[in-house]
mmCIF file of C-alpha atoms in Angstrom:
data_model
loop_
_atom_site.group_PDB
_atom_site.id
_atom_site.type_symbol
_atom_site.label_atom_id
_atom_site.label_comp_id
_atom_site.label_asym_id
_atom_site.label_seq_id
_atom_site.Cartn_x
_atom_site.Cartn_y
_atom_site.Cartn_z
ATOM 1 C CA MET A 1 124.343 30.178 127.652
ATOM 2 C CA THR A 2 126.674 27.413 126.560
ATOM 3 C CA ARG A 3 125.667 24.282 128.879
ATOM 4 C CA HIS A 4 128.787 21.738 128.846
ATOM 5 C CA ILE A 5 128.020 18.527 129.140
ATOM 6 C CA SER A 6 130.398 16.305 131.740
ATOM 7 C CA ARG A 7 131.013 12.961 129.660
ATOM 8 C CA PRO A 8 132.941 10.007 130.371
ATOM 9 C CA ALA A 9 136.689 9.623 129.500
ATOM 10 C CA GLU A 10 136.615 8.217 125.843
ATOM 11 C CA ARG A 11 137.785 4.002 126.075
ATOM 12 C CA VAL A 12 139.157 3.123 123.277
ATOM 13 C CA VAL A 13 141.889 0.758 122.144
ATOM 14 C CA THR A 14 143.715 0.897 118.787
ATOM 15 C CA THR A 15 145.649 -2.690 118.734
ATOM 16 C CA CYS A 16 144.146 -6.264 120.410
ATOM 17 C CA SER A 17 147.182 -6.954 122.799
ATOM 18 C CA GLU A 18 145.814 -3.961 124.703
ATOM 19 C CA LEU A 19 142.376 -6.194 125.883
ATOM 20 C CA ILE A 20 144.554 -8.574 127.178
ATOM 21 C CA GLY A 21 143.667 -9.159 130.678
ATOM 22 C CA ASP A 22 141.110 -7.784 133.431
ATOM 23 C CA THR A 23 139.424 -11.164 132.442
ATOM 24 C CA PRO A 24 136.073 -11.751 135.151
ATOM 25 C CA LEU A 25 135.663 -13.978 137.914
ATOM 26 C CA LEU A 26 132.756 -16.116 138.068
ATOM 27 C CA GLU A 27 131.269 -18.398 141.020
ATOM 28 C CA LEU A 28 130.407 -21.466 139.953
ATOM 29 C CA ALA A 29 129.489 -22.551 143.325
ATOM 30 C CA ARG A 30 129.343 -22.222 147.124
ATOM 31 C CA THR A 31 129.140 -24.283 150.105
ATOM 32 C CA GLY A 32 126.987 -23.868 153.494
ATOM 33 C CA SER A 33 130.282 -23.215 155.325
ATOM 34 C CA GLY A 34 130.587 -20.076 152.849
ATOM 35 C CA SER A 35 133.175 -21.923 150.916
ATOM 36 C CA ARG A 36 132.947 -20.545 147.230
ATOM 37 C CA LEU A 37 134.526 -22.024 144.012
ATOM 38 C CA LEU A 38 135.321 -19.429 141.085
ATOM 39 C CA LEU A 39 136.355 -19.835 137.819
ATOM 40 C CA LYS A 40 138.681 -17.021 136.136
ATOM 41 C CA LEU A 41 137.253 -16.836 132.906
ATOM 42 C CA GLU A 42 140.676 -16.400 130.581
ATOM 43 C CA GLN A 43 138.708 -17.370 127.336
ATOM 44 C CA PHE A 44 137.459 -13.576 127.308
ATOM 45 C CA ASN A 45 141.618 -12.410 126.233
ATOM 46 C CA PRO A 46 142.023 -11.432 122.945
ATOM 47 C CA THR A 47 141.744 -15.328 120.614
ATOM 48 C CA GLY A 48 139.745 -16.735 123.469
ATOM 49 C CA SER A 49 142.723 -18.351 125.491
ATOM 50 C CA CYS A 50 145.359 -17.266 128.568
ATOM 51 C CA LYS A 51 148.066 -17.818 126.514
ATOM 52 C CA VAL A 52 147.872 -14.778 124.653
ATOM 53 C CA ARG A 53 149.293 -13.273 127.743
ATOM 54 C CA MET A 54 152.575 -15.083 127.549
ATOM 55 C CA ALA A 55 152.577 -15.055 123.900
ATOM 56 C CA ARG A 56 152.979 -11.646 124.403
ATOM 57 C CA GLU A 57 155.835 -12.041 126.850
ATOM 58 C CA MET A 58 158.171 -14.147 125.084
ATOM 59 C CA ILE A 59 157.917 -11.563 121.684
ATOM 60 C CA LEU A 60 158.525 -8.738 123.903
ATOM 61 C CA ALA A 61 161.359 -10.143 125.898
ATOM 62 C CA ALA A 62 162.857 -11.464 122.467
ATOM 63 C CA GLU A 63 162.682 -7.885 121.433
ATOM 64 C CA ARG A 64 164.513 -6.772 124.262
ATOM 65 C CA ASP A 65 167.388 -9.401 124.267
ATOM 66 C CA GLY A 66 167.807 -9.088 120.215
ATOM 67 C CA LYS A 67 166.844 -12.489 119.583
ATOM 68 C CA LEU A 68 164.204 -11.202 117.403
ATOM 69 C CA LYS A 69 164.895 -8.589 114.846
ATOM 70 C CA PRO A 70 161.874 -6.409 112.940
ATOM 71 C CA GLY A 71 160.283 -8.416 109.927
ATOM 72 C CA GLY A 72 161.998 -11.457 111.400
ATOM 73 C CA CYS A 73 160.180 -15.224 111.715
ATOM 74 C CA ILE A 74 159.013 -16.719 114.292
ATOM 75 C CA VAL A 75 158.020 -20.776 114.695
ATOM 76 C CA GLU A 76 156.713 -22.242 117.180
ATOM 77 C CA PRO A 77 154.986 -25.990 117.750
ATOM 78 C CA THR A 78 151.456 -25.558 119.481
ATOM 79 C CA SER A 79 148.634 -27.805 119.954
ATOM 80 C CA GLY A 80 146.575 -24.296 119.053
ATOM 81 C CA ASN A 81 146.194 -21.645 121.675
ATOM 82 C CA THR A 82 149.748 -20.664 122.301
ATOM 83 C CA GLY A 83 149.457 -20.375 118.086
ATOM 84 C CA THR A 84 146.866 -18.080 117.791
ATOM 85 C CA GLY A 85 148.833 -15.781 120.994
ATOM 86 C CA LEU A 86 151.893 -15.679 119.008
ATOM 87 C CA ALA A 87 149.612 -14.821 115.758
ATOM 88 C CA LEU A 88 148.509 -11.891 117.036
ATOM 89 C CA ALA A 89 152.130 -10.616 117.959
ATOM 90 C CA ALA A 90 153.238 -11.228 115.186
ATOM 91 C CA ILE A 91 150.486 -9.403 112.714
ATOM 92 C CA GLU A 92 150.848 -6.289 115.744
ATOM 93 C CA ARG A 93 154.607 -6.328 115.697
ATOM 94 C CA GLY A 94 155.150 -7.318 112.100
ATOM 95 C CA TYR A 95 156.448 -10.620 111.937
ATOM 96 C CA LYS A 96 156.284 -14.531 109.944
ATOM 97 C CA PHE A 97 155.429 -16.905 111.885
ATOM 98 C CA THR A 98 155.093 -21.026 111.191
ATOM 99 C CA ALA A 99 153.216 -23.130 113.643
ATOM 100 C CA VAL A 100 154.061 -26.602 113.548
ATOM 101 C CA VAL A 101 151.202 -28.547 114.403
ATOM 102 C CA ASP A 102 149.181 -31.708 114.253
ATOM 103 C CA SER A 103 145.616 -33.359 113.816
ATOM 104 C CA HIS A 104 145.652 -33.762 117.393
ATOM 105 C CA ALA A 105 144.830 -29.744 117.711
ATOM 106 C CA SER A 106 141.398 -28.808 118.042
ATOM 107 C CA ARG A 107 140.099 -27.501 114.259
ATOM 108 C CA ASP A 108 138.613 -24.488 114.967
ATOM 109 C CA LYS A 109 142.069 -23.614 116.464
ATOM 110 C CA LEU A 110 143.979 -24.701 113.337
ATOM 111 C CA ARG A 111 141.096 -22.384 111.100
ATOM 112 C CA ALA A 112 141.798 -19.589 113.183
ATOM 113 C CA MET A 113 145.569 -19.442 112.893
ATOM 114 C CA LYS A 114 144.834 -19.895 109.111
ATOM 115 C CA ALA A 115 142.578 -17.071 109.140
ATOM 116 C CA MET A 116 145.106 -15.129 110.857
ATOM 117 C CA GLY A 117 147.529 -15.702 108.071
ATOM 118 C CA VAL A 118 150.037 -18.299 109.983
ATOM 119 C CA ASP A 119 152.219 -20.946 107.652
ATOM 120 C CA LEU A 120 150.505 -24.340 109.548
ATOM 121 C CA VAL A 121 153.235 -26.996 109.138
ATOM 122 C CA PHE A 122 151.858 -30.899 109.857
ATOM 123 C CA ILE A 123 153.281 -33.381 111.677
ATOM 124 C CA GLU A 124 151.574 -36.812 112.253
ATOM 125 C CA GLY A 125 152.934 -38.902 114.832
ATOM 126 C CA LYS A 126 152.390 -42.235 116.351
ATOM 127 C CA GLY A 127 149.047 -43.223 117.283
ATOM 128 C CA GLU A 128 145.979 -40.884 118.107
ATOM 129 C CA GLY A 129 148.010 -38.824 121.042
ATOM 130 C CA PRO A 130 149.725 -35.363 120.104
ATOM 131 C CA SER A 131 152.879 -35.826 118.250
ATOM 132 C CA THR A 132 154.764 -32.927 120.779
ATOM 133 C CA VAL A 133 157.872 -34.853 120.826
ATOM 134 C CA GLU A 134 157.646 -34.928 117.025
ATOM 135 C CA ARG A 135 156.941 -31.214 116.549
ATOM 136 C CA ARG A 136 159.458 -30.050 118.624
ATOM 137 C CA ARG A 137 161.886 -32.120 116.714
ATOM 138 C CA VAL A 138 160.618 -30.367 113.180
ATOM 139 C CA ALA A 139 160.611 -26.960 114.885
ATOM 140 C CA GLY A 140 164.044 -26.906 116.025
ATOM 141 C CA GLU A 141 164.928 -27.912 112.468
ATOM 142 C CA ILE A 142 163.316 -24.922 110.631
ATOM 143 C CA ALA A 143 164.679 -22.909 113.028
ATOM 144 C CA LYS A 144 167.949 -24.028 112.316
ATOM 145 C CA GLU A 145 167.903 -23.536 108.671
ATOM 146 C CA THR A 146 165.877 -20.402 108.413
ATOM 147 C CA GLY A 147 167.006 -18.618 111.401
ATOM 148 C CA ALA A 148 163.702 -17.855 112.655
ATOM 149 C CA PHE A 149 163.355 -17.319 116.325
ATOM 150 C CA TRP A 150 162.054 -20.379 118.178
ATOM 151 C CA PRO A 151 160.000 -18.727 121.752
ATOM 152 C CA ASP A 152 160.124 -22.705 123.089
ATOM 153 C CA GLN A 153 157.345 -22.096 125.409
ATOM 154 C CA HIS A 154 158.351 -25.261 127.468
ATOM 155 C CA HIS A 155 161.927 -23.722 127.745
ATOM 156 C CA ASN A 156 161.096 -19.586 128.045
ATOM 157 C CA PRO A 157 161.006 -18.381 131.456
ATOM 158 C CA ASN A 158 158.941 -15.722 130.171
ATOM 159 C CA ASN A 159 156.219 -18.159 129.288
ATOM 160 C CA ASN A 160 156.312 -17.722 133.706
ATOM 161 C CA ASN A 161 156.498 -14.369 133.842
ATOM 162 C CA GLY A 162 153.236 -13.600 131.284
ATOM 163 C CA TYR A 163 151.206 -14.261 133.716
ATOM 164 C CA VAL A 164 152.419 -11.786 136.726
ATOM 165 C CA GLY A 165 149.384 -9.469 135.911
ATOM 166 C CA LEU A 166 147.056 -12.623 136.053
ATOM 167 C CA ALA A 167 148.092 -12.528 139.788
ATOM 168 C CA ALA A 168 147.493 -9.358 140.493
ATOM 169 C CA GLU A 169 144.237 -9.014 138.993
ATOM 170 C CA LEU A 170 143.227 -12.279 141.198
ATOM 171 C CA LEU A 171 144.339 -10.309 144.616
ATOM 172 C CA ARG A 172 142.449 -6.868 143.609
ATOM 173 C CA ASP A 173 139.331 -8.479 142.136
ATOM 174 C CA LEU A 174 139.155 -10.579 145.240
ATOM 175 C CA GLY A 175 140.105 -7.781 148.021
ATOM 176 C CA THR A 176 141.270 -11.240 149.711
ATOM 177 C CA ASP A 177 143.550 -13.896 149.305
ATOM 178 C CA VAL A 178 143.547 -16.617 146.980
ATOM 179 C CA ASP A 179 142.886 -20.029 149.246
ATOM 180 C CA TYR A 180 143.721 -22.578 146.422
ATOM 181 C CA LEU A 181 144.225 -22.104 142.694
ATOM 182 C CA VAL A 182 144.023 -24.778 140.612
ATOM 183 C CA GLY A 183 144.889 -25.157 136.991
ATOM 184 C CA ALA A 184 145.875 -27.224 134.399
ATOM 185 C CA VAL A 185 149.603 -28.391 134.066
ATOM 186 C CA GLY A 186 151.216 -28.070 130.392
ATOM 187 C CA THR A 187 154.261 -25.643 129.760
ATOM 188 C CA GLY A 188 153.875 -25.571 133.642
ATOM 189 C CA GLY A 189 153.772 -21.374 132.745
ATOM 190 C CA THR A 190 150.126 -20.606 133.379
ATOM 191 C CA LEU A 191 149.958 -21.903 136.691
ATOM 192 C CA CYS A 192 153.400 -22.050 138.264
ATOM 193 C CA GLY A 193 153.800 -18.532 137.070
ATOM 194 C CA THR A 194 150.564 -17.387 138.751
ATOM 195 C CA VAL A 195 151.644 -18.839 141.596
ATOM 196 C CA ARG A 196 154.743 -17.307 141.432
ATOM 197 C CA GLU A 197 153.612 -13.780 141.095
ATOM 198 C CA LEU A 198 151.266 -14.596 144.309
ATOM 199 C CA ARG A 199 153.125 -15.497 146.317
ATOM 200 C CA ARG A 200 155.864 -12.635 145.879
ATOM 201 C CA LEU A 201 152.994 -10.364 146.531
ATOM 202 C CA GLY A 202 152.174 -11.980 150.124
ATOM 203 C CA SER A 203 149.742 -14.539 149.233
ATOM 204 C CA GLN A 204 149.628 -17.886 151.235
ATOM 205 C CA VAL A 205 147.647 -19.831 148.100
ATOM 206 C CA THR A 206 147.843 -23.599 148.337
ATOM 207 C CA SER A 207 147.937 -24.582 144.236
ATOM 208 C CA ILE A 208 146.902 -27.916 142.698
ATOM 209 C CA GLY A 209 148.540 -28.967 139.235
ATOM 210 C CA VAL A 210 146.063 -30.783 137.086
ATOM 211 C CA GLU A 211 147.340 -33.326 134.238
ATOM 212 C CA PRO A 212 145.256 -35.684 131.899
ATOM 213 C CA THR A 213 145.723 -39.453 133.002
ATOM 214 C CA GLY A 214 148.567 -40.382 130.305
ATOM 215 C CA SER A 215 150.764 -37.688 130.967
ATOM 216 C CA ILE A 216 153.753 -38.279 132.404
ATOM 217 C CA ILE A 217 154.648 -34.879 134.347
ATOM 218 C CA PHE A 218 153.300 -35.992 137.562
ATOM 219 C CA GLY A 219 155.343 -39.481 137.217
ATOM 220 C CA GLY A 220 152.231 -41.055 135.922
ATOM 221 C CA ARG A 221 152.217 -43.970 133.428
ATOM 222 C CA PRO A 222 151.914 -42.689 129.980
ATOM 223 C CA GLY A 223 149.256 -43.138 127.737
ATOM 224 C CA LYS A 224 146.631 -42.249 125.292
ATOM 225 C CA TYR A 225 144.711 -38.775 126.450
ATOM 226 C CA TRP A 226 142.891 -36.393 124.116
ATOM 227 C CA GLN A 227 142.629 -33.630 126.713
ATOM 228 C CA THR A 228 144.395 -31.007 124.545
ATOM 229 C CA GLY A 229 147.113 -28.062 125.599
ATOM 230 C CA ALA A 230 147.850 -29.468 128.649
ATOM 231 C CA GLY A 231 149.968 -32.434 130.208
ATOM 232 C CA ALA A 232 152.701 -34.337 128.322
ATOM 233 C CA PRO A 233 153.506 -37.633 126.582
ATOM 234 C CA GLY A 234 155.421 -40.663 127.437
ATOM 235 C CA GLY A 235 159.138 -39.549 126.054
ATOM 236 C CA PHE A 236 158.973 -35.962 126.416
ATOM 237 C CA THR A 237 161.191 -34.135 128.512
ATOM 238 C CA VAL A 238 159.288 -31.902 130.665
ATOM 239 C CA GLY A 239 160.660 -28.658 130.768
ATOM 240 C CA PRO A 240 161.831 -26.113 133.544
ATOM 241 C CA ASN A 241 158.755 -24.152 133.687
ATOM 242 C CA VAL A 242 157.104 -26.690 135.251
ATOM 243 C CA ASP A 243 158.257 -26.207 139.051
ATOM 244 C CA HIS A 244 157.726 -28.754 141.118
ATOM 245 C CA ALA A 245 158.413 -26.034 144.292
ATOM 246 C CA LEU A 246 155.566 -24.592 143.054
ATOM 247 C CA ILE A 247 152.738 -26.971 142.964
ATOM 248 C CA ASP A 248 151.595 -28.595 146.342
ATOM 249 C CA GLU A 249 149.689 -30.996 144.831
ATOM 250 C CA GLY A 250 149.448 -33.133 141.348
ATOM 251 C CA LEU A 251 146.795 -34.771 140.159
ATOM 252 C CA THR A 252 145.988 -36.345 136.948
ATOM 253 C CA VAL A 253 142.232 -36.391 136.005
ATOM 254 C CA GLY A 254 140.877 -38.531 132.914
ATOM 255 C CA ASP A 255 139.090 -37.230 129.421
ATOM 256 C CA ILE A 256 136.069 -38.333 130.743
ATOM 257 C CA ASP A 257 136.272 -36.944 133.460
ATOM 258 C CA ALA A 258 137.219 -33.691 132.370
ATOM 259 C CA PHE A 259 134.659 -33.735 129.225
ATOM 260 C CA THR A 260 131.890 -34.502 131.773
ATOM 261 C CA ALA A 261 132.577 -31.575 133.928
ATOM 262 C CA ALA A 262 132.880 -29.060 131.082
ATOM 263 C CA ARG A 263 129.309 -30.374 129.303
ATOM 264 C CA VAL A 264 127.601 -30.021 132.639
ATOM 265 C CA VAL A 265 129.026 -26.103 133.185
ATOM 266 C CA ALA A 266 127.692 -25.565 130.053
ATOM 267 C CA ARG A 267 124.352 -26.662 131.251
ATOM 268 C CA ARG A 268 124.526 -25.039 134.603
ATOM 269 C CA THR A 269 126.066 -21.576 133.800
ATOM 270 C CA GLY A 270 125.706 -21.038 129.552
ATOM 271 C CA MET A 271 129.523 -20.817 129.906
ATOM 272 C CA LEU A 272 131.529 -23.198 127.684
ATOM 273 C CA VAL A 273 134.627 -24.408 128.872
ATOM 274 C CA GLY A 274 137.920 -26.112 127.734
ATOM 275 C CA GLY A 275 138.312 -29.529 128.116
ATOM 276 C CA THR A 276 141.305 -28.924 130.375
ATOM 277 C CA SER A 277 139.404 -26.423 131.965
ATOM 278 C CA GLY A 278 137.005 -29.283 132.563
ATOM 279 C CA ALA A 279 139.691 -31.026 134.698
ATOM 280 C CA GLY A 280 140.263 -28.635 136.971
ATOM 281 C CA ILE A 281 136.886 -27.921 137.599
ATOM 282 C CA HIS A 282 135.867 -31.581 138.472
ATOM 283 C CA VAL A 283 138.870 -31.344 141.047
ATOM 284 C CA ALA A 284 137.967 -28.177 142.804
ATOM 285 C CA LEU A 285 134.290 -29.629 142.629
ATOM 286 C CA LYS A 286 135.283 -32.661 143.932
ATOM 287 C CA ARG A 287 137.668 -30.793 147.088
ATOM 288 C CA LEU A 288 135.519 -27.826 147.521
ATOM 289 C CA ALA A 289 133.144 -29.624 150.438
ATOM 290 C CA LEU A 290 136.307 -31.059 152.468
ATOM 291 C CA ILE A 291 138.228 -27.319 152.765
ATOM 292 C CA GLU A 292 138.258 -24.740 155.206
ATOM 293 C CA PRO A 293 134.909 -22.582 155.976
ATOM 294 C CA ASN A 294 134.511 -19.193 154.144
ATOM 295 C CA SER A 295 137.838 -20.206 151.446
ATOM 296 C CA THR A 296 138.289 -19.042 148.399
ATOM 297 C CA MET A 297 139.181 -21.368 145.749
ATOM 298 C CA VAL A 298 139.730 -20.660 141.897
ATOM 299 C CA VAL A 299 140.281 -22.607 138.987
ATOM 300 C CA LEU A 300 142.008 -20.959 135.816
ATOM 301 C CA VAL A 301 139.642 -21.596 132.794
ATOM 302 C CA CYS A 302 142.427 -21.220 130.133
ATOM 303 C CA ASP A 303 140.124 -21.260 126.842
ATOM 304 C CA ALA A 304 136.900 -21.296 125.715
ATOM 305 C CA GLY A 305 134.854 -24.005 125.191
ATOM 306 C CA GLU A 306 133.658 -22.954 121.587
ATOM 307 C CA LYS A 307 136.889 -24.205 120.424
ATOM 308 C CA TYR A 308 136.145 -27.951 120.851
ATOM 309 C CA LEU A 309 131.864 -27.590 119.443
ATOM 310 C CA ASP A 310 132.684 -30.718 116.781
ATOM 311 C CA THR A 311 134.850 -32.746 119.641
ATOM 312 C CA ILE A 312 133.734 -32.612 123.437
ATOM 313 C CA TYR A 313 130.853 -30.799 123.114
ATOM 314 C CA ASP A 314 129.478 -33.608 120.329
ATOM 315 C CA ASP A 315 127.818 -36.461 121.733
ATOM 316 C CA GLU A 316 128.748 -38.445 118.491
ATOM 317 C CA TRP A 317 132.245 -37.784 118.668
ATOM 318 C CA LEU A 318 132.415 -39.001 122.274
ATOM 319 C CA ARG A 319 130.654 -42.329 121.929
ATOM 320 C CA GLU A 320 133.151 -42.948 118.828
ATOM 321 C CA ARG A 321 135.557 -42.975 121.846
ATOM 322 C CA HIS A 322 133.673 -44.316 124.462
ATOM 323 C CA LEU A 323 133.857 -40.986 125.955
ATOM 324 C CA PHE A 324 130.226 -40.224 127.310
ATOM 325 C CA ASP A 325 128.844 -41.231 130.272
ATOM 326 C CA GLU A 326 125.235 -40.610 131.162
ATOM 327 C CA THR A 327 126.174 -41.476 134.997
ATOM 328 C CA ALA A 328 129.172 -39.392 135.595
ATOM 329 C CA HIS A 329 126.816 -36.331 133.954
ATOM 330 C CA ARG A 330 124.002 -36.972 136.316
ATOM 331 C CA ARG A 331 126.754 -37.445 139.418
ATOM 332 C CA LEU A 332 128.040 -34.271 138.638
ATOM 333 C CA HIS A 333 124.700 -32.116 138.453
ATOM 334 C CA ARG A 334 123.690 -33.862 141.680
ATOM 335 C CA LEU A 335 126.698 -32.796 143.638
ATOM 336 C CA PHE A 336 125.839 -29.296 142.578
ATOM 337 C CA ASP A 337 122.499 -29.626 143.784
ATOM 338 C CA ALA A 338 123.721 -31.084 147.013
ATOM 339 C CA TYR A 339 126.150 -27.881 147.106
ATOM 340 C CA ARG A 340 123.308 -25.494 146.689
ATOM 341 C CA GLU A 341 121.175 -27.394 149.131
ATOM 342 C CA SER A 342 123.950 -27.358 151.849
ATOM 343 C CA ILE A 343 123.326 -23.657 151.747
ATOM 344 C CA TYR A 344 119.636 -23.434 152.508
ATOM 345 C CA LEU A 345 120.109 -26.011 155.343
ATOM 346 C CA ALA A 346 122.861 -24.109 156.756
ATOM 347 C CA SER A 347 120.351 -20.776 156.426
ATOM 348 C CA ARG A 348 117.545 -22.929 158.107
ATOM 349 C CA THR A 349 120.229 -23.808 160.934
ATOM 350 C CA ALA A 350 121.439 -20.214 161.452
ATOM 351 C CA ALA A 351 117.594 -18.951 161.441
ATOM 352 C CA ALA A 352 116.810 -21.916 164.187
ATOM 353 C CA VAL A 353 119.901 -20.823 166.473
ATOM 354 C CA GLY A 354 118.801 -17.157 166.050
ATOM 355 C CA ALA A 355 115.116 -17.641 166.983
#
């Protein structure tokens, strides 16, 4: 007699892009009032970043619109995460990709693009900050001279459209609404695209955008900053993908607070996140005690901290730039402890009332 063994359906994909999405949620902190802070861990996407979502969408839309032909070329100025996302799309779909970069970008992001066969064109701007304006100028010249397709992530609406799935995942995995969504703002696509879709699906989410101190997106005074992948330097024209109507509150966070939060999260959880994610976590941890009881606050963790081991996770790198603050580290550890203590006190109070 032949026995038939029931086997689960095979779960094998044939391209890396099929692995995009369905990233996990991690509870980072909770209060005695029942509010919780969750991290949407986008570093579990291929290329280790949320930007692969929008990179794929921009390329697919360009193909649908006839702007990108088989065997064509792509050019984009990038600090790295959009670049690796576009590199993945180029590999799978048969395109050549040129990334216009500067030395402000994480060296590991640059190495990753190089490993994926990207042609890197280096631009050096003035000072130690990102040369965003110059990178855009050079990318435009390359596109004009060679006929390459320039997605232009700051102005391409399909950047924002790439986060439709992220919004659906949040509502599906939570089984309830997102009360507060916190995210770094650079091109605007990640936060604004997610918020727009959440609200289309009926969410009453309150959105909090975060940029580096020294960025001009929310109207602040321009200055130097070391956070990469978010913000806009002085002289840069902010694109329409930053939709202020979708951002309820815009805040700035300095490099010390952003990097301290990322480092403390690593020590408390073993999870390494990027510097701009640290900025969002800094804001959320400060705000968590002030929001309504039983609320859910989510921080969009845009990329992995392993890309910054020689910068924000390196004590000497921080000290050389006067960005290492032991007091800030101790202060944030105490805040985590205070949230844990508030849960203990709330349980004691509930037990006393019930006695």
